GROMACS .gro file of C-alpha atoms in nm:
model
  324
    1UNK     CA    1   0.000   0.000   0.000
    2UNK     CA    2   0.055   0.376  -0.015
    3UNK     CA    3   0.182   0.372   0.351
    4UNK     CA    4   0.440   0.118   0.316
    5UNK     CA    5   0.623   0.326   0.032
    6UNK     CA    6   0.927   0.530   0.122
    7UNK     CA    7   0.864   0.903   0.033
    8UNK     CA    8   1.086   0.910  -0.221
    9UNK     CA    9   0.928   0.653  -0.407
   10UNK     CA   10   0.811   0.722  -0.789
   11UNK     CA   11   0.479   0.621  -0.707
   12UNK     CA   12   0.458   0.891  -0.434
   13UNK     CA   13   0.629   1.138  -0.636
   14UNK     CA   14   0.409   1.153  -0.903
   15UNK     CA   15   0.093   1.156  -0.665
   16UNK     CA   16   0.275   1.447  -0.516
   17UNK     CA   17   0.350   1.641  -0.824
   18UNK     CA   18  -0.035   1.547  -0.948
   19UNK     CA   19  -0.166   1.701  -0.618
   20UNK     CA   20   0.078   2.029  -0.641
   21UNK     CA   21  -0.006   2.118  -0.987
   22UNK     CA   22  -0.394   2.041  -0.944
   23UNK     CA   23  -0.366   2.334  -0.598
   24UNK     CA   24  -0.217   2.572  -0.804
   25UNK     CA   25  -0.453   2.548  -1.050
   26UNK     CA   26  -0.713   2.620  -0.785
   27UNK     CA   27  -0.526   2.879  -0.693
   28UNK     CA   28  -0.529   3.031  -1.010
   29UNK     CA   29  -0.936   3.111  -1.001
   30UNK     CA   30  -1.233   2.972  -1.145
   31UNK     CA   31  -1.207   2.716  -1.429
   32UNK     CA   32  -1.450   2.735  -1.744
   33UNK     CA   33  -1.678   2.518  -1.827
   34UNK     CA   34  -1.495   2.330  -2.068
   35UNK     CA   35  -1.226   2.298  -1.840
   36UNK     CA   36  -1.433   2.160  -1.563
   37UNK     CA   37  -1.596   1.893  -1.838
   38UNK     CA   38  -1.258   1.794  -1.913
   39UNK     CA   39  -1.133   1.751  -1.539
   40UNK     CA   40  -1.467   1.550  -1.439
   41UNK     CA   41  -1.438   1.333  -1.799
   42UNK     CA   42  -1.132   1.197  -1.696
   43UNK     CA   43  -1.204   1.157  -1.306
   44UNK     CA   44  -1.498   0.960  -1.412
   45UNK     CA   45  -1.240   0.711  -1.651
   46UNK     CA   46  -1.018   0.668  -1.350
   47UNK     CA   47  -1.288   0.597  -1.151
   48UNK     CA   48  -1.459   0.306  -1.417
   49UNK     CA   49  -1.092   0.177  -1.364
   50UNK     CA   50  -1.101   0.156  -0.976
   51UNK     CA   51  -1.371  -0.165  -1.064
   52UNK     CA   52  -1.127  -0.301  -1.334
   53UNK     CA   53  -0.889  -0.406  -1.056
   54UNK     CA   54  -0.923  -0.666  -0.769
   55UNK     CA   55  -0.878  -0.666  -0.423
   56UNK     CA   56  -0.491  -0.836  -0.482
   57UNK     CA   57  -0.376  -0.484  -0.619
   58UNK     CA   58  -0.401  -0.252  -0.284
   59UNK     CA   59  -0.149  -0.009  -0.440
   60UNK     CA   60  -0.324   0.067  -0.762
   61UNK     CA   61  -0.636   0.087  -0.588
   62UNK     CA   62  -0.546   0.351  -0.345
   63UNK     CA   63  -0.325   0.533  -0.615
   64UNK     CA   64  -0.625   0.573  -0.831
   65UNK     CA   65  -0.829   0.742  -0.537
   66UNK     CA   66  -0.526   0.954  -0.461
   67UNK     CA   67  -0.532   1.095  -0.780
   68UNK     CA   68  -0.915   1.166  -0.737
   69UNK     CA   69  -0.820   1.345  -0.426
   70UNK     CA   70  -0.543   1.555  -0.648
   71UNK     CA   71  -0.792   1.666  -0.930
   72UNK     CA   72  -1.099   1.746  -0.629
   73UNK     CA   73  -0.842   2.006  -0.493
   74UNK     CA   74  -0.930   2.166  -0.840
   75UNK     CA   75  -1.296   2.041  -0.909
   76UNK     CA   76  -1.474   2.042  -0.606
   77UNK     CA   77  -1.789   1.914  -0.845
   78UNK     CA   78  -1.623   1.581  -0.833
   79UNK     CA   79  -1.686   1.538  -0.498
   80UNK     CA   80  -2.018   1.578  -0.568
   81UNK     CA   81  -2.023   1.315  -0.893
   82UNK     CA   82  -1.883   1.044  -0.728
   83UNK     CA   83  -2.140   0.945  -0.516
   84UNK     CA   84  -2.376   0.942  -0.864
   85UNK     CA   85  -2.096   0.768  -1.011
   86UNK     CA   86  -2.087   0.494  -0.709
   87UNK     CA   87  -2.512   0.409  -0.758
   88UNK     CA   88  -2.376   0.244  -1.102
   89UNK     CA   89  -2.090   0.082  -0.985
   90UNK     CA   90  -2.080  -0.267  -1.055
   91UNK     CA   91  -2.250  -0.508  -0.765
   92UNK     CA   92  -2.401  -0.875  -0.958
   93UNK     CA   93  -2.167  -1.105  -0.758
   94UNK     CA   94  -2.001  -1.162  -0.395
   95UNK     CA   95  -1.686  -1.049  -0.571
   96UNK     CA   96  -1.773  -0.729  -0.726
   97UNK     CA   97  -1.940  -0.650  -0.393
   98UNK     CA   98  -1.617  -0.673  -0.195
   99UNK     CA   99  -1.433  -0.452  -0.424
  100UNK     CA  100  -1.727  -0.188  -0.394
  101UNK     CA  101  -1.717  -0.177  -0.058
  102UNK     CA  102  -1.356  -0.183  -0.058
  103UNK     CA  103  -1.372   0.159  -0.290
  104UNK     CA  104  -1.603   0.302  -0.077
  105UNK     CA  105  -1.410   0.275   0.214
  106UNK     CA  106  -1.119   0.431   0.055
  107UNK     CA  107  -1.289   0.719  -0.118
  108UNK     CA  108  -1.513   0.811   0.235
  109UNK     CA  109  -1.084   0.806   0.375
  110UNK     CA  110  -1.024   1.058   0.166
  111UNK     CA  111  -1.354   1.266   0.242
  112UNK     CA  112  -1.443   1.214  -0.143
  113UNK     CA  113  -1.790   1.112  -0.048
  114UNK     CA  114  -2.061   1.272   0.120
  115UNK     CA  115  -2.119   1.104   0.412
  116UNK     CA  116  -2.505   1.196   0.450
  117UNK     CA  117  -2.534   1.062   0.066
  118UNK     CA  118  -2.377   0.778   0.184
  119UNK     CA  119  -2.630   0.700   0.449
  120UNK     CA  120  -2.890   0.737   0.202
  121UNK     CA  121  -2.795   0.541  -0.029
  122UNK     CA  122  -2.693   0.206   0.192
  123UNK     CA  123  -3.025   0.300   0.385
  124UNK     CA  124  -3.233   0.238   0.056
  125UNK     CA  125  -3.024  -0.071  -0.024
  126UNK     CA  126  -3.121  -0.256   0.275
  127UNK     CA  127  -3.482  -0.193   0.194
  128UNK     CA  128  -3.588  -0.194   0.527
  129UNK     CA  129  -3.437  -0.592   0.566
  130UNK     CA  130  -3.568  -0.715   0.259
  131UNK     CA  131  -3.259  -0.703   0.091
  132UNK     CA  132  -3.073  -0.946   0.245
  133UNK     CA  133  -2.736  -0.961   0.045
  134UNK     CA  134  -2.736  -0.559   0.122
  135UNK     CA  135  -2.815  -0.583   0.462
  136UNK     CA  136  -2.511  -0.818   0.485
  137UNK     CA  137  -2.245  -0.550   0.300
  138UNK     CA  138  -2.371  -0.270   0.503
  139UNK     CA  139  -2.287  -0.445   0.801
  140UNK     CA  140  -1.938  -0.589   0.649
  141UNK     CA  141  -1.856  -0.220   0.558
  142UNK     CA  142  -1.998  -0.064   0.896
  143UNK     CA  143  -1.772  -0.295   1.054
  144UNK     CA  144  -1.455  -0.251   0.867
  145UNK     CA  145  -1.503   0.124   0.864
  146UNK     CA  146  -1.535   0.107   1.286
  147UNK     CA  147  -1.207  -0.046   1.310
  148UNK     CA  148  -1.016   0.150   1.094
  149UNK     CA  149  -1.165   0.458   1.218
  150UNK     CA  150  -1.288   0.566   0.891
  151UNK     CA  151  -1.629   0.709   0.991
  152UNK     CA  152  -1.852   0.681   1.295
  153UNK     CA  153  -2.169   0.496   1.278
  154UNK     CA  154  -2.312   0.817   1.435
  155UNK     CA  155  -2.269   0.999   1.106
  156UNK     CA  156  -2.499   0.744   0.933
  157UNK     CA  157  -2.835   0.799   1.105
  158UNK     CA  158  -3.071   0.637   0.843
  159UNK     CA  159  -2.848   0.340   0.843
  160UNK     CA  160  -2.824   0.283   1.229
  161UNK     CA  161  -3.170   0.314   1.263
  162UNK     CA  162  -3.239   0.056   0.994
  163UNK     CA  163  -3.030  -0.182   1.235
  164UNK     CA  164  -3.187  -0.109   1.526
  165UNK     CA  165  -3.491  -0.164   1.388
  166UNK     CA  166  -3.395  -0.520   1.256
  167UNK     CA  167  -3.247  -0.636   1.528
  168UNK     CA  168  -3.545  -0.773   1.761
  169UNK     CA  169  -3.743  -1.030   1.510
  170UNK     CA  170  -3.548  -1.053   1.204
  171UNK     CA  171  -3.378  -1.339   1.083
  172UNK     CA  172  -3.009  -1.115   1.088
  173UNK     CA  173  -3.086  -1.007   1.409
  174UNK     CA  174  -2.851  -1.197   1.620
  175UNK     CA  175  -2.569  -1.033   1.405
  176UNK     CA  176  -2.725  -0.708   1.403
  177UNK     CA  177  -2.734  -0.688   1.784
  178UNK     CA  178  -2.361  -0.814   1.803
  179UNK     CA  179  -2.257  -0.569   1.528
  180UNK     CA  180  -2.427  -0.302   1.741
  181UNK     CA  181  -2.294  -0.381   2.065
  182UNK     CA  182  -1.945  -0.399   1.925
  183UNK     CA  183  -1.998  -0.052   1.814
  184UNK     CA  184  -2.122   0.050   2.141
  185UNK     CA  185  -1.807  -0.088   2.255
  186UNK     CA  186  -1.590   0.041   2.053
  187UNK     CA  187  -1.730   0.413   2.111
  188UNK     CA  188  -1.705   0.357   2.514
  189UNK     CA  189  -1.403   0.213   2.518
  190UNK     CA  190  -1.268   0.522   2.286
  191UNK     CA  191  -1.452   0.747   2.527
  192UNK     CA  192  -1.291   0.656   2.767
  193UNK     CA  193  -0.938   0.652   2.608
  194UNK     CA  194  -1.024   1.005   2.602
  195UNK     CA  195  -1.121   1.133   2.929
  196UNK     CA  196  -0.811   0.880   3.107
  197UNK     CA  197  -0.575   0.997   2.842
  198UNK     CA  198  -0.408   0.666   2.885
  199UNK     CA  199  -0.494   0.279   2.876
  200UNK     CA  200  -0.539   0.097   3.205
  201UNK     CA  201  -0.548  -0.286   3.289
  202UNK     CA  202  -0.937  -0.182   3.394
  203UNK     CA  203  -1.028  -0.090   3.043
  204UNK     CA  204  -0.870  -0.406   2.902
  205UNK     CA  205  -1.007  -0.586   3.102
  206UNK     CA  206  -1.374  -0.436   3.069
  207UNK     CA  207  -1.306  -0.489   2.686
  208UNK     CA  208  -1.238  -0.846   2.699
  209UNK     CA  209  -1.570  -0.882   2.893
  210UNK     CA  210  -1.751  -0.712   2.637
  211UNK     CA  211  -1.615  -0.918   2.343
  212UNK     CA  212  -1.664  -1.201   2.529
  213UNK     CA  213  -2.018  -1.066   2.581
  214UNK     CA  214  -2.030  -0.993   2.220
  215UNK     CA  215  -1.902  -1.384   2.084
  216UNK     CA  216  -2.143  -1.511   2.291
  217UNK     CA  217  -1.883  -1.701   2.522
  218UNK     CA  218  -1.868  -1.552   2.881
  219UNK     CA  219  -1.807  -1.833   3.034
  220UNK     CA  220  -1.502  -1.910   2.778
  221UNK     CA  221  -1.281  -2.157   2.982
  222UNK     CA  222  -0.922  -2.024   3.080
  223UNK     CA  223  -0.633  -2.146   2.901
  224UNK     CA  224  -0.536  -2.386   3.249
  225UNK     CA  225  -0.880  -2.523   3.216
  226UNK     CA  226  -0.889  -2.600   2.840
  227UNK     CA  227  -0.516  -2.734   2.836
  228UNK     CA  228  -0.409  -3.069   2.890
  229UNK     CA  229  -0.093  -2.903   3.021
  230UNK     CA  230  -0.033  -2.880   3.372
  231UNK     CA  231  -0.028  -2.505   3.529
  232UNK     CA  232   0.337  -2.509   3.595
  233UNK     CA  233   0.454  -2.590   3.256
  234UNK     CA  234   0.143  -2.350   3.113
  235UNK     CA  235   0.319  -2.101   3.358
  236UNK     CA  236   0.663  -2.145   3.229
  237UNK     CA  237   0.549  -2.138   2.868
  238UNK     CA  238   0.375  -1.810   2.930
  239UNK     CA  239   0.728  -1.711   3.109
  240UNK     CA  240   0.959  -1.828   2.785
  241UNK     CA  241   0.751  -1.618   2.609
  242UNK     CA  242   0.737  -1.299   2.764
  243UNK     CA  243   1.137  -1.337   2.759
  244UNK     CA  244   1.156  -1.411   2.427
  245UNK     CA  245   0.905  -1.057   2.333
  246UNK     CA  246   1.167  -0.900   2.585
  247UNK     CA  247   1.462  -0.955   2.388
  248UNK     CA  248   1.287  -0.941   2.028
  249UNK     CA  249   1.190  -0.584   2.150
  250UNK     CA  250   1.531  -0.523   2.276
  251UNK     CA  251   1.677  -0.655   1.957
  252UNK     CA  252   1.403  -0.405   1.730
  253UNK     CA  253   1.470  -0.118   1.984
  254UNK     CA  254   1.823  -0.056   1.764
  255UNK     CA  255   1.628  -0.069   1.400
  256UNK     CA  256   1.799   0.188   1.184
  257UNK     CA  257   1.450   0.430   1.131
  258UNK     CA  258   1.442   0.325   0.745
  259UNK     CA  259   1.452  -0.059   0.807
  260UNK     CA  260   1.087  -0.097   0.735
  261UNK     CA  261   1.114   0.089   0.390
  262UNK     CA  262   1.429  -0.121   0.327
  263UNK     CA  263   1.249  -0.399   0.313
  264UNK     CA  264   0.929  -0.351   0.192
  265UNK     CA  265   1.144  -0.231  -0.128
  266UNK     CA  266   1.321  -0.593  -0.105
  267UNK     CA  267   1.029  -0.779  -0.074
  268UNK     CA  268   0.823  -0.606  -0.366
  269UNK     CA  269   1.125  -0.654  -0.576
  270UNK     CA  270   1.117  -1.039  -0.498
  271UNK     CA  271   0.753  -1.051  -0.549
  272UNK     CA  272   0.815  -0.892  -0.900
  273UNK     CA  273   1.111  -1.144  -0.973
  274UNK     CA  274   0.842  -1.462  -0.897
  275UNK     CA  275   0.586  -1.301  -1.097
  276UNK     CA  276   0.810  -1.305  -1.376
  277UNK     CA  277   0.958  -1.590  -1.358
  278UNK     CA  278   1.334  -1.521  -1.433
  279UNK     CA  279   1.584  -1.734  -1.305
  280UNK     CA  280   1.858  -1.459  -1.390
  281UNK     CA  281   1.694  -1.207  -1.189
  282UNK     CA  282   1.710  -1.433  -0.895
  283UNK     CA  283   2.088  -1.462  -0.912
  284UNK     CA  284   2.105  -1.057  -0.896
  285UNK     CA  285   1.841  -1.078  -0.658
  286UNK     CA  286   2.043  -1.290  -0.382
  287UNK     CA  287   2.341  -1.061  -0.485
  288UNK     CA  288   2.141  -0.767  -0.386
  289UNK     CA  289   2.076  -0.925  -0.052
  290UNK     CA  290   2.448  -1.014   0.049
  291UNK     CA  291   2.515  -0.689  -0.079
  292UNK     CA  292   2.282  -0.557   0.223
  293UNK     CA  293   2.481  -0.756   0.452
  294UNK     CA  294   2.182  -1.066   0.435
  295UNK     CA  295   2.306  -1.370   0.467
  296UNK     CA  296   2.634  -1.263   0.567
  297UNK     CA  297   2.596  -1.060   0.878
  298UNK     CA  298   2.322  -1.288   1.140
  299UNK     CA  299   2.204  -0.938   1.264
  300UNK     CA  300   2.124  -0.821   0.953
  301UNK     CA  301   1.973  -1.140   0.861
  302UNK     CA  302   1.761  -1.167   1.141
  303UNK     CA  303   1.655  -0.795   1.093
  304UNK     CA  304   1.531  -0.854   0.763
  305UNK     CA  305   1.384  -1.219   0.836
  306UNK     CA  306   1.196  -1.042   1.103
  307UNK     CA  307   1.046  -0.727   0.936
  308UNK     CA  308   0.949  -0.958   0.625
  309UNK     CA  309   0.724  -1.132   0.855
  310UNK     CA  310   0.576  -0.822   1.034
  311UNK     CA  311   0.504  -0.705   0.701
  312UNK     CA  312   0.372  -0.986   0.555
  313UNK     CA  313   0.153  -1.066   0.849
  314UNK     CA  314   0.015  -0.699   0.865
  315UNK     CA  315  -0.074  -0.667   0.502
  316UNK     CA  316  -0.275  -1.029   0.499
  317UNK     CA  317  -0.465  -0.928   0.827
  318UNK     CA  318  -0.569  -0.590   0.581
  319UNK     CA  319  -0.623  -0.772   0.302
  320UNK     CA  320  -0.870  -1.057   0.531
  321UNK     CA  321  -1.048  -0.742   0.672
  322UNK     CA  322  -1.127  -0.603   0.359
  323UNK     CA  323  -1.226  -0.849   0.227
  324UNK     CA  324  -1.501  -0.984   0.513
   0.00000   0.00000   0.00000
């Protein structure tokens, strides 16, 4: 994704550029309207081109949007077409879905969709239940869009109140009442973030009762009672553990500050060498590696072993929420 990419990237370059020359065109005063045709003509191709790609392709999907973001600094009318433009998007199968919702999250990011439009137009989707496949992405993308702080379910009214109407006596309501106290949750637990200014072990703890409220398992057993291990060897597990996070943190506390971008820049080049195949490209590949001291130096080596698999594992638990 965007994030991951160091600033001086091209990708990131060019989005900046795009962005700097669209502001100082809005600087400049108003546009005709032939100019403004022109502007929303091509927003509107690079939009039909956001449901040309698939979820796989993270990058080019948030790239496109960025440069949606670049040209509304210049044609504030676009902001105003997309959410026309996303009534026609394409939504016949599961997977089309997921890519919809997926673009909806990331233009509402970006603040290029108006979020009472929004409402509306999920509201009427849902048709009051009937639609059932719908009422299914509205709660997917309510969901996703709680935990990654994208909007709050306060700022879609018509929506919520659909919910909480379906959720005594419907045949969705068990997941609409654990989809609503999870956002209850959420909200108090961020409330309260708030007014401590700080995390204490009685807010974790009043969080894991409330998911376990929320799963439906409060009376989960511990790990001593589920285990066929005895306590002292659970207890000296749990200790080897904690030792080893101890000295991984220890180990990551002396991280040059670019070690994450170093990496990521490996990894997408070895991604790119698999993809095509070249057994040539592999030799210079490993060359480039020793050449960063991998495979030769161990504390290099375990550096980049270990920030390969932070990435990794960070960008499939993405990917897995997005596509829920």
């Amino acid at each position: 994704t965007l994030s991951r990419l160091p600033a001086d990237h091209e990708v990131k370059q060019l989005l900046l550029a795009s962005k700097q020359m669209t502001s100082s065109v809005a600087v400049g005063g108003p546009m005709s309207t032939a100019e403004q045709d022109s502007i929303l003509s091509f927003a509107q191709n690079i939009f039909k081109r956001l449901y040309e790609l698939r979820l796989s392709e993270p990058l080019r999907l948030e790239a496109f949007v960025a440069l949606l973001d670049a040209l509304n600094e210049c044609c504030r009318q676009l902001g105003k077409d997309i959410g026309t433009w996303a009534t026609y998007a394409p939504t016949e199968n599961d997977s089309q879905r997921k890519l919809h919702r997926t673009v909806l999250l990331l233009l509402l990011r970006s603040n290029l969709l108006q979020i009472d439009e929004l409402d509306s137009y999920l509201r009427d989707r849902i048709d009051g239940g009937r639609n059932i496949v719908w009422l299914e992405f509205t709660m997917a993308f309510i969901r996703t869009a709680l935990l990654e702080k994208i909007v709050n379910p306060k700022d879609l009214p018509n929506v919520m109140g659909a919910l909480r109407s379906l959720s005594n006596g419907s045949a969705h309501s068990n997941q609409i009442s654990q989809l609503l106290s999870m956002i209850q949750e959420v909200n108090g637990t961020s409330l309260n973030a708030e007014e401590k200014g700080r995390t204490t072990p009685d807010n974790v703890a009043a969080t894991v009762v409330g998911l376990n409220a929320l799963v439906g398992k409060p009376d989960k057993p511990t790990y001593q009672q589920s285990s066929s291990m005895s306590v002292d060897s659970l207890n000296n597990l749990a200790g080897a553990t904690k030792r080893a996070l101890e000295s991984i943190e220890s180990i990551a506390s002396k991280d040059p500050s670019n070690l994450t971008q170093q990496v990521t820049l490996l990894l997408d080049g070895w991604i790119r060498l698999r993809n095509e195949g070249s057994s040539k490209g592999t030799q210079q590949y490993v060359q480039l590696l020793q050449q960063n001291g991998i495979g030769k130096n161990e504390e290099q080596t375990e550096r980049f072993f270990r920030v390969s698999t932070e990435i990794l594992v960070k960008a499939v638990r993405q990917t897995a929420l997005l596509e829920e």
